[in-house]
Short mmCIF file of C-alpha atoms and ligand atoms in Angstrom, two decimals:
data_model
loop_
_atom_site.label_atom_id
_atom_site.label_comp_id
_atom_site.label_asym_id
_atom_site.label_seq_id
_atom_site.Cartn_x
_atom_site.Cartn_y
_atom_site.Cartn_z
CA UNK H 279 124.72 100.47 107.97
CA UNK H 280 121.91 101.12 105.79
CA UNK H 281 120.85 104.54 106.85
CA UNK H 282 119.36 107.34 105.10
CA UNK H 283 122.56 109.18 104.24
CA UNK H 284 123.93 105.90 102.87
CA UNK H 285 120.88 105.62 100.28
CA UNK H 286 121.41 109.58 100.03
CA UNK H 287 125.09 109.29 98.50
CA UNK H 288 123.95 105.35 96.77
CA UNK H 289 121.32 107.73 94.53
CA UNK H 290 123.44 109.94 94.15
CA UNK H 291 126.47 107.61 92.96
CA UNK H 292 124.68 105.53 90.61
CA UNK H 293 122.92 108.32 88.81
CA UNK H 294 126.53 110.27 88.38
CA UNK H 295 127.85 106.63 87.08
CA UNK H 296 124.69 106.10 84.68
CA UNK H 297 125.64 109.63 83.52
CA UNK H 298 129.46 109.34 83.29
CA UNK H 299 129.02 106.05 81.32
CA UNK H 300 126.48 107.51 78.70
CA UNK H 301 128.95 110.28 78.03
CA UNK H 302 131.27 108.29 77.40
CA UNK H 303 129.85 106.15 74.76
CA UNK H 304 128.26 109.26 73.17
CA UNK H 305 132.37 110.74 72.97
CA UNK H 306 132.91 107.37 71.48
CA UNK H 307 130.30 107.94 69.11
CA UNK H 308 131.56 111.41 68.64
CA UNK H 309 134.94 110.87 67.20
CA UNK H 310 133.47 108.27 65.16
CA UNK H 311 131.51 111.78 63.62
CA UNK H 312 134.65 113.43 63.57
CA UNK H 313 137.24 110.60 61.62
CA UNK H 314 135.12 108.97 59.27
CA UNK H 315 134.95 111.26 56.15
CA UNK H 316 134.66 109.18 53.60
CA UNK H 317 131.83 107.08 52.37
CA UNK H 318 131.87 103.26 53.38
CA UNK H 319 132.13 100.90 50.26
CA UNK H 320 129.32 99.30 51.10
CA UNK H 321 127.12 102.44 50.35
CA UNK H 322 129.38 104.53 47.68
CA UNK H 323 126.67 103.28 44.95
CA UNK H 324 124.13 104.80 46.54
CA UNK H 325 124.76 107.48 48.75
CA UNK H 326 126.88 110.15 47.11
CA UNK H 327 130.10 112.60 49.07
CA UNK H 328 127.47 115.78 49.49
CA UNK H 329 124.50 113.38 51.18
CA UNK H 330 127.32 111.95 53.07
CA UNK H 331 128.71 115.41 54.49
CA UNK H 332 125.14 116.54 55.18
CA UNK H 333 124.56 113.21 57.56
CA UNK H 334 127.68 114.18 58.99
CA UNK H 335 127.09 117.24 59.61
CA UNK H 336 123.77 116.47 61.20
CA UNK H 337 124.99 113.66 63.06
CA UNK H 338 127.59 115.92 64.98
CA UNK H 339 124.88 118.56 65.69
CA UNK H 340 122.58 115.89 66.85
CA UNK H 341 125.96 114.56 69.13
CA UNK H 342 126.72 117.90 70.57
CA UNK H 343 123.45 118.66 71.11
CA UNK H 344 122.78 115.14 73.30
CA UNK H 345 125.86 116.10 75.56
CA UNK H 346 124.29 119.45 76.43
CA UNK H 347 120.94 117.46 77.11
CA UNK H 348 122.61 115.30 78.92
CA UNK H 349 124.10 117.73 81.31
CA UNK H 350 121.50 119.41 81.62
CA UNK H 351 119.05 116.70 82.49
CA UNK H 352 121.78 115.36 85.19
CA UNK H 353 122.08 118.70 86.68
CA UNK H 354 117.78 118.77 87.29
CA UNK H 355 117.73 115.51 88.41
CA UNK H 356 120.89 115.96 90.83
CA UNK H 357 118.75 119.21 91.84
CA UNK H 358 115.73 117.59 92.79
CA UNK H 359 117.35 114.69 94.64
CA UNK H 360 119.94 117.56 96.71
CA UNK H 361 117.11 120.28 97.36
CA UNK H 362 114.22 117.25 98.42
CA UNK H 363 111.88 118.96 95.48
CA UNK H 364 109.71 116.00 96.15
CA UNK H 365 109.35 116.73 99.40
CA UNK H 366 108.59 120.67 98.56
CA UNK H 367 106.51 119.78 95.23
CA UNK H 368 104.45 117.59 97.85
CA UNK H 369 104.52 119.90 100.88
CA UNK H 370 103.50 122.84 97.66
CA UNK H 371 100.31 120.63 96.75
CA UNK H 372 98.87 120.24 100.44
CA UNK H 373 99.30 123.88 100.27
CA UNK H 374 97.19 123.97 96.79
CA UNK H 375 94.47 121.98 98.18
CA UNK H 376 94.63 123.56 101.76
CA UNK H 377 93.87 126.88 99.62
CA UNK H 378 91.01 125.37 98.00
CA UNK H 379 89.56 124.12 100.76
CA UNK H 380 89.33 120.45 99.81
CA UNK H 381 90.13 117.58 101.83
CA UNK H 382 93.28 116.57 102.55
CA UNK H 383 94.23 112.94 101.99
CA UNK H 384 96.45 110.76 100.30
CA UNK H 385 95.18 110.38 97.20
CA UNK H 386 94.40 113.60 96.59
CA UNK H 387 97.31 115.19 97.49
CA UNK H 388 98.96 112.69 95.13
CA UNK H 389 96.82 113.54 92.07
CA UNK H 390 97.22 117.69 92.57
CA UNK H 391 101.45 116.34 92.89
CA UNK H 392 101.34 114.97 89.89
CA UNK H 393 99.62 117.83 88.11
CA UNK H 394 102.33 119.93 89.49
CA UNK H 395 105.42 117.79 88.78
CA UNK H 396 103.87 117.26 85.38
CA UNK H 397 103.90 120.62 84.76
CA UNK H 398 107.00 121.56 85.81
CA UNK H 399 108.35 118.87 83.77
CA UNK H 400 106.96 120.27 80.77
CA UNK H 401 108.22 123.92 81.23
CA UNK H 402 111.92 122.82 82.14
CA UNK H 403 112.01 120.22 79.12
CA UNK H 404 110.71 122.94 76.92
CA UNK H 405 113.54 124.57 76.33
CA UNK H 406 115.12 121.51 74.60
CA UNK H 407 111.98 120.55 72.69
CA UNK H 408 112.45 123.63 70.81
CA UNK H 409 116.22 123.63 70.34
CA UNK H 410 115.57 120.23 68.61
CA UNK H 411 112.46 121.29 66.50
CA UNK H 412 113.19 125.08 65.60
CA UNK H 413 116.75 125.08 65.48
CA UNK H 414 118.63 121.22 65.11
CA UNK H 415 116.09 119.45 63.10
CA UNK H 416 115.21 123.05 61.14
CA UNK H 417 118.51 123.55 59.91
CA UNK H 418 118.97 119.99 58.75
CA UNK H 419 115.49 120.84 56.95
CA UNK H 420 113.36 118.12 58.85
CA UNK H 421 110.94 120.32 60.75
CA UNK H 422 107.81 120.50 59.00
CA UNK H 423 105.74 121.83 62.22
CA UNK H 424 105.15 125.56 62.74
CA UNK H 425 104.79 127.33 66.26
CA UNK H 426 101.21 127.15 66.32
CA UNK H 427 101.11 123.02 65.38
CA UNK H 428 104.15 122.81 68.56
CA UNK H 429 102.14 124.65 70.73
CA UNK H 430 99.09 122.81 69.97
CA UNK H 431 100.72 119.77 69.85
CA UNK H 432 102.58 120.38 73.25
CA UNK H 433 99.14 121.64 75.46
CA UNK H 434 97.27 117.79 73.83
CA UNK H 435 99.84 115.79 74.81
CA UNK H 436 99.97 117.48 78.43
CA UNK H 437 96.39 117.19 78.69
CA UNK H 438 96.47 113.65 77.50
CA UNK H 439 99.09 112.21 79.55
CA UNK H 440 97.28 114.29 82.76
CA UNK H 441 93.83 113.06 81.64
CA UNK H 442 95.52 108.96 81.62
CA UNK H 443 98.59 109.32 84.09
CA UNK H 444 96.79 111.27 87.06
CA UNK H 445 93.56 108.54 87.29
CA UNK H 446 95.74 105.34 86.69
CA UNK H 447 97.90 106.33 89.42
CA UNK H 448 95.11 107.20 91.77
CA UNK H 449 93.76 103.91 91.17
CA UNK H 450 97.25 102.28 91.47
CA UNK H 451 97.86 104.02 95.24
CA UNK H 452 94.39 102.95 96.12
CA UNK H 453 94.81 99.25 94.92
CA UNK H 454 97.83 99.96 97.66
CA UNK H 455 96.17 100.82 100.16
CA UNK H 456 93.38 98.39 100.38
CA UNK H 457 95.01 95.42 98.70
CA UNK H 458 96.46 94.19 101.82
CA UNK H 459 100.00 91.84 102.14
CA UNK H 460 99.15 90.68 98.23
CA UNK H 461 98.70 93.98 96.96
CA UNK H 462 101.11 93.36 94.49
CA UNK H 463 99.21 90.47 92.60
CA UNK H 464 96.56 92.79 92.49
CA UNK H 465 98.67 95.74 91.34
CA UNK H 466 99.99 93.77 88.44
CA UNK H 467 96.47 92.80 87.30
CA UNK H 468 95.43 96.18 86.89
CA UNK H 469 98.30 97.23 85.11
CA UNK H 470 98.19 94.50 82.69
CA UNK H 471 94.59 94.98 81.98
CA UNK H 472 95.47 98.57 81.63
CA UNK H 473 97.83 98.27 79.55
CA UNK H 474 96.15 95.99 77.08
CA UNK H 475 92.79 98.80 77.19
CA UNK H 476 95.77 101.03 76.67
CA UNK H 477 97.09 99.30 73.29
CA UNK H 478 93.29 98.74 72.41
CA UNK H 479 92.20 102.29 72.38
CA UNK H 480 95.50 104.09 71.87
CA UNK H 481 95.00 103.85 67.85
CA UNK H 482 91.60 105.26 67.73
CA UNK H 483 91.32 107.07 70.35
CA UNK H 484 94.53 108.38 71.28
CA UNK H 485 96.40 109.01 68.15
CA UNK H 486 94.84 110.57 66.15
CA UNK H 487 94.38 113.38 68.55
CA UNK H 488 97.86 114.48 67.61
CA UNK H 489 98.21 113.13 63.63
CA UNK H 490 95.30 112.75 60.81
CA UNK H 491 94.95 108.63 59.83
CA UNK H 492 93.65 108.06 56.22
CA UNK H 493 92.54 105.07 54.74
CA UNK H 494 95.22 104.16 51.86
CA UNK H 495 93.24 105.02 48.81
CA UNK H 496 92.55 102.31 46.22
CA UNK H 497 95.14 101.72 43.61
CA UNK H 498 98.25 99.28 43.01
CA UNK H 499 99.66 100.46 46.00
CA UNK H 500 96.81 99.42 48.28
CA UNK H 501 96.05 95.86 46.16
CA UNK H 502 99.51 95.18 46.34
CA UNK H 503 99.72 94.93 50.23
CA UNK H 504 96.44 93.93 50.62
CA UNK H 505 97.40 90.35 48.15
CA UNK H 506 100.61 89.78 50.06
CA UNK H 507 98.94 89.87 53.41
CA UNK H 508 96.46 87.10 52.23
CA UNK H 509 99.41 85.26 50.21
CA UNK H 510 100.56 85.27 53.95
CA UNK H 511 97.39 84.97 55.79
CA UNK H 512 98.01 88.21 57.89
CA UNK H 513 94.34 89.12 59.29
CA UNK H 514 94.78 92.63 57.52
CA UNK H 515 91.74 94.53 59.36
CA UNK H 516 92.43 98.54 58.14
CA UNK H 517 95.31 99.94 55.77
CA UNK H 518 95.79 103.44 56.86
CA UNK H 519 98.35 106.59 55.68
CA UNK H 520 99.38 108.91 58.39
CA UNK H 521 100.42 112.61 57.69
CA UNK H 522 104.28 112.08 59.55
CA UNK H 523 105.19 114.72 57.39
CA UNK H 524 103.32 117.63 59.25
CA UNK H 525 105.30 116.50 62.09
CA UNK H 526 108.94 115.50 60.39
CA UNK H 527 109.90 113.74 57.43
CA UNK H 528 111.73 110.91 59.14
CA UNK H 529 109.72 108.07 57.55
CA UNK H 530 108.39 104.48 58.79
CA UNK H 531 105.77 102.01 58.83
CA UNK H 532 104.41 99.76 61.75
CA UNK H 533 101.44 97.39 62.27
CA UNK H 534 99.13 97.00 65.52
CA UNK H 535 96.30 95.18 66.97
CA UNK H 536 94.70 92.23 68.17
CA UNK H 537 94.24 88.94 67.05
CA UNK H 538 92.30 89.16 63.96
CA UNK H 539 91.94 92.57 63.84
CA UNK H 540 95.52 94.50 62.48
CA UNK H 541 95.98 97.55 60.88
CA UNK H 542 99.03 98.36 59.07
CA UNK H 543 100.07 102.18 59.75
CA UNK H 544 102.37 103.42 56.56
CA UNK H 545 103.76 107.01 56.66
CA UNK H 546 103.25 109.39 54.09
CA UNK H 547 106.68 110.24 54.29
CA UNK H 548 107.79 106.73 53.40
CA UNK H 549 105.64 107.16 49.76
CA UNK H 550 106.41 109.08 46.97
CA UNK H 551 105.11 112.48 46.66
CA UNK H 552 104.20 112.60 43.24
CA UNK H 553 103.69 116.08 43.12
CA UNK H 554 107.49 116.96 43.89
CA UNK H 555 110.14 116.06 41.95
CA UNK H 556 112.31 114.72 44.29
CA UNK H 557 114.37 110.96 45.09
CA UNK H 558 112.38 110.88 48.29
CA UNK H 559 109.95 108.22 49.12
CA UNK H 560 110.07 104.46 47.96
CA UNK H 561 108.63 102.48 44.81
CA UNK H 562 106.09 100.05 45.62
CA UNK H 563 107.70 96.91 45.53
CA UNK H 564 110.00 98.58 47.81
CA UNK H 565 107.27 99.02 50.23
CA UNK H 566 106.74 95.70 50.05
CA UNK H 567 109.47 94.68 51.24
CA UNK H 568 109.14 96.59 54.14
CA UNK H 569 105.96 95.97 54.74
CA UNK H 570 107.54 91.97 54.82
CA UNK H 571 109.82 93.05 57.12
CA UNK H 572 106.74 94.05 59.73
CA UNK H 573 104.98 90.81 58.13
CA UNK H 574 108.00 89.31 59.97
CA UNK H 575 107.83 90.47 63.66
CA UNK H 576 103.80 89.29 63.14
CA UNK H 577 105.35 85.92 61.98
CA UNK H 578 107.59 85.37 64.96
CA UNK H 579 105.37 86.58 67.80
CA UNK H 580 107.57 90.07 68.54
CA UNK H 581 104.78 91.86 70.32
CA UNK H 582 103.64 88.79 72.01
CA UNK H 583 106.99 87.95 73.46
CA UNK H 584 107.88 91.72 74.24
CA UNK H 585 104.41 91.73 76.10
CA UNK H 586 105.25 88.58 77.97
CA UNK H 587 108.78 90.34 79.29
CA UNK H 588 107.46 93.28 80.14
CA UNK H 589 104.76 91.52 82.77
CA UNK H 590 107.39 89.10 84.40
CA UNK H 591 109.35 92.34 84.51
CA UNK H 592 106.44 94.38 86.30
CA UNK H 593 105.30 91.90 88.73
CA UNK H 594 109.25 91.54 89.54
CA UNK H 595 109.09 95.01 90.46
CA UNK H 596 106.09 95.54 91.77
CA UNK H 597 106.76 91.97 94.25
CA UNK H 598 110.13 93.96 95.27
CA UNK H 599 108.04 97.54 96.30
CA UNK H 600 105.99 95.31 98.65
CA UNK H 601 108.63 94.76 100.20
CA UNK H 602 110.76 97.71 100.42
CA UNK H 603 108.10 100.83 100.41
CA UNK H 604 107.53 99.80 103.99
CA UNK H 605 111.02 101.15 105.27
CA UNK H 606 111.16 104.85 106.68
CA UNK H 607 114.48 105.64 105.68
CA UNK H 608 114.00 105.31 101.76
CA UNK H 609 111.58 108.40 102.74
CA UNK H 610 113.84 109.92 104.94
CA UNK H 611 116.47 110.24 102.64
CA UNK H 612 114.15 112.43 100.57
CA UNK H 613 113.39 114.59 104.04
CA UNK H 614 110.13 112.59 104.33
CA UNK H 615 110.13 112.49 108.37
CA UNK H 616 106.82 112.49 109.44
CA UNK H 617 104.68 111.03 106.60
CA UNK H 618 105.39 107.69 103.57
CA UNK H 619 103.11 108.56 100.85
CA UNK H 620 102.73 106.08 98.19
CA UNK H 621 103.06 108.24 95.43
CA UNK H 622 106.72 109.02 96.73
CA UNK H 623 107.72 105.55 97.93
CA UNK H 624 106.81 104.88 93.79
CA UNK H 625 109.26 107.46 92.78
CA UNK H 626 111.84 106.38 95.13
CA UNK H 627 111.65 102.65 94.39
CA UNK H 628 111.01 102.30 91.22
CA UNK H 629 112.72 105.32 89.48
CA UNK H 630 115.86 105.83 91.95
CA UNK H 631 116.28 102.62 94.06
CA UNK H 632 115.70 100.24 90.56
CA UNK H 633 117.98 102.61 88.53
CA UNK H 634 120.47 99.96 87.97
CA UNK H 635 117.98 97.49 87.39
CA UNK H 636 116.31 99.59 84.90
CA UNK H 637 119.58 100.31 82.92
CA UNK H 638 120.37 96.50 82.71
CA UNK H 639 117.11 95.06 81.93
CA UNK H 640 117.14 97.93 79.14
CA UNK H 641 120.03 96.68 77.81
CA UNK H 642 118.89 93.55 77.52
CA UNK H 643 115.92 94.13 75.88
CA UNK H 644 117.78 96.45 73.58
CA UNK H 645 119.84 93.30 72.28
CA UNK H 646 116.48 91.12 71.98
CA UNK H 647 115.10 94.00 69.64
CA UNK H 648 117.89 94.09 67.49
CA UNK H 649 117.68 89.99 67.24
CA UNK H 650 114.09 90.42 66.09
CA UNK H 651 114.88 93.02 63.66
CA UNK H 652 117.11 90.71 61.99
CA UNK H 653 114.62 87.81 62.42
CA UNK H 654 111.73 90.10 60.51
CA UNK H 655 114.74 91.02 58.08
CA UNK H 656 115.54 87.52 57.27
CA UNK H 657 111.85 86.39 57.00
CA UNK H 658 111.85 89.15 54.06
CA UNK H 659 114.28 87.83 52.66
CA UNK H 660 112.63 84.09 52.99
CA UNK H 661 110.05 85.68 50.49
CA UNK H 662 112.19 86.70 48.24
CA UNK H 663 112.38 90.60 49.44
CA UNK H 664 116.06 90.73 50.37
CA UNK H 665 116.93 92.75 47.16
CA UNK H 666 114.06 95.24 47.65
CA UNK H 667 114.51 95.32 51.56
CA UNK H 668 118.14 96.91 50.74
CA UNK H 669 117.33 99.51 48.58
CA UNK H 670 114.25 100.20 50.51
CA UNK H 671 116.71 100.64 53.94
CA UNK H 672 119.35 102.38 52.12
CA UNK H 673 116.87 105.45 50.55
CA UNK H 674 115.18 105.27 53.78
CA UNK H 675 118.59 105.88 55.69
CA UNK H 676 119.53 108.63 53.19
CA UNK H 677 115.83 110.47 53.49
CA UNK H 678 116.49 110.13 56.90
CA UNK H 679 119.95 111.43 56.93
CA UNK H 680 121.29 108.78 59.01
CA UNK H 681 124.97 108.68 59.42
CA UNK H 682 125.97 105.12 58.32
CA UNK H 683 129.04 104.26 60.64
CA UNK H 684 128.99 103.60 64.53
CA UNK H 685 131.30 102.82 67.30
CA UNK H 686 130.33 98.83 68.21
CA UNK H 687 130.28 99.83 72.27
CA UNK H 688 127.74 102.50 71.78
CA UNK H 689 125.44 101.30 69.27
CA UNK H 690 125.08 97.74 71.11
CA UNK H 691 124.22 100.19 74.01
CA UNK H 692 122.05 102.31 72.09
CA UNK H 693 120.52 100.74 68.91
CA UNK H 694 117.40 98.98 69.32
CA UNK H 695 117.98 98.70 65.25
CA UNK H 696 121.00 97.10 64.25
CA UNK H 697 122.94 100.18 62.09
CA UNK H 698 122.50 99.80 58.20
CA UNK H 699 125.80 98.03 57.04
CA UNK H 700 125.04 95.10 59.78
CA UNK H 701 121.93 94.73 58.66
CA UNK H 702 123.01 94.88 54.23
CA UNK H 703 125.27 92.35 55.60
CA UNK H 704 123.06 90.09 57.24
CA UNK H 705 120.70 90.64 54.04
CA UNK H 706 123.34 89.75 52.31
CA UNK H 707 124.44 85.96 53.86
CA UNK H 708 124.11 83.24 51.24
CA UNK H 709 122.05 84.76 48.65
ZN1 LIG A 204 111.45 95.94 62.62
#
């Protein structure tokens, strides 16, 4: 019963279904955009009818705009699953090599594939990358990068995610194909050692290829944060300022690192620029409170326990491709008749076969995230925060243009941050 035509038509079903369902939360969301013309209550102290409109007006660019992306990126995939691209993209790099005279096995051929799917990935998603800096996020007068900082910007992160992606995977076929019937155990040790290296060396290494870190310079500011952390015993390592606003002025804050060795990333965005005379940017005490906030999800464990998931999830997955990368007509459905390479039984199983898995486990998580945001909230709030924590979401949410109301189906859906008013409310609770 399970033939290849069968898994043909399965792909093909589910991805249509994934695609039909999204749309139909985002129309949701859409005539949410549309109706709601009026401030909520909630906010009408602080966010006046013209900052309103201009969310609004964002908001429904930003909605039409994510139906056209969405079509669009259905159509490619539906393309490359209906034409067997993955077979020609892999047939195309034997070719590559065969011209080069270099020798032609597996794992070769799978690093020049990915070099080549990479690539084309890049060109075809280009289009939309500029749409959404040059044009959507330009006329709402977000873009601070110019064409040469995109371009730049656009060639690093191609050569960084080659310069990672391509090795990692080589290794990951090889581990394959000598790791025998427990190749998986083996496959999930390497990526979790991989990934940690990965969170170790991503801030000073990786980062600030594409944006410049500071050190927070000296002053209230800096003391401030500094006396809360050790008020709260938070192993403050480094303090540092990064320029978000060469990039966009959508503003945040975040801390990293290991045991006794975090730094605390704020954006420049999220400060007052004291040389413009603008409401943008929030007071210190303000800052505080977010930083509390992010104090919080240290307090509880968040990256710990979102670590933890995402290992029980791999070796899940990776447990399940031992089994099922062995059977022919997963390949054959792809046109794969004469050859399984393990680069393509990857693809296969773990982005088409495990779509359904994906999308569940994602909403899942999704919910867990929004938990923890109101767990960090409400341990700001334990400290005596809660009053700055509101006025430092609700300028944030205006400097960020966010459009306050949403449709319940599609932000539990979407929302890894519980939308503003939930979260005032929450804030709110016995004070
Ligand atoms: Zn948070």
């Amino acid at each position: 019963m399970i033939d290849e035509t069968f898994i043909f038509h399965g792909i093909f079903a589910v991805m249509w279904l994934e695609y039909l369902w999204e749309s139909y939360l985002t129309y949701r969301q859409h005539q949410v955009y549309k109706t709601v013309d009026a401030v909520p209550p909630e906010l009408a102290d602080n966010i006046n009818e013209e900052t309103f409109q201009k969310s609004r007006a964002y908001a429904l660019d930003k909605s039409y705009f994510s139906m056209v992306k969405g079509l669009y990126s259905i159509t490619l995939s539906s393309a490359m699953v209906w034409f067997y691209l993955q077979f020609h993209f892999w047939e195309y790099s034997k070719q590559l090599l065969r011209s080069m005279s270099l020798p032609m096995n597996e794992l070769l051929i799978s690093c020049t594939f990915m070099i080549v799917t990479n690539s084309i990935n890049m060109v075809v998603h280009m289009p939309l990358s500029v749409y959404t800096t040059f044009v959507l996020e330009e006329k709402h007068g977000f873009n601070k990068q110019t064409v040469g900082f995109f371009i730049k910007d656009q060639i690093k992160s191609f050569l960084v995610t080659s310069v990672i992606m391509v090795p990692l995977t080589a290794m990951a076929i090889y581990i394959i194909q000598i790791g025998g019937d427990y190749f998986f155990v083996y496959l999930w040790g390497f990526a979790m050692i991989v990934l940690l290296f990965l969170m170790t060396i991503y801030p000073d290494y990786i980062a600030p290829i594409f944006d410049k870190y500071t050190p927070l310079p000296e002053g209230e500011l800096r003391s401030n944060i500094e006396n809360l952390a050790q008020e709260l015993k938070f192993p403050l390592y480094k303090l540092y300022l990064v320029e978000g606003s060469k990039r966009s002025v959508h503003s945040n804050a975040y801390f990293y690192g290991f045991f006794k060795n975090k730094r605390i990333v704020l954006f420049d965005t999220l400060l007052k620029d004291k040389s413009k005379d603008d409401d943008k940017g929030c007071e210190n005490d303000e800052i505080l409170a977010v930083l509390s906030h992010e104090f919080g999800h240290w307090q509880y464990n968040h990256v710990a326990k979102n670590i933890l998931i995402t290992q029980v999830n791999l070796f899940f997955q990776f447990f399940a491709f031992g089994f099922l990368f062995k059977y022919p007509v997963l390949y054959h459905a792809f046109n794969f008749h004469h050859e399984q390479p393990i680069i393509i039984g990857l693809i296969i199983i773990l982005q088409f076969v495990f779509s359904p898995y994906h999308t569940i486990t994602s909403f899942f998580m999704t919910m867990l995230s929004r938990k923890f945001e109101f767990q960090a909230d409400f341990y700001a709030k334990s400290l005596g925060k809660a009053a700055y924590l509101k006025k430092a979401l609700i300028k944030l949410h205006k400097d960020n243009l966010s459009f306050p109301v949403y449709d319940w189906l599609y932000s539990s859906w979407n929302h890894s941050h519980p939308p503003i008013l939930e979260r005032l409310e929450a804030l709110k609770k016995d004070d």
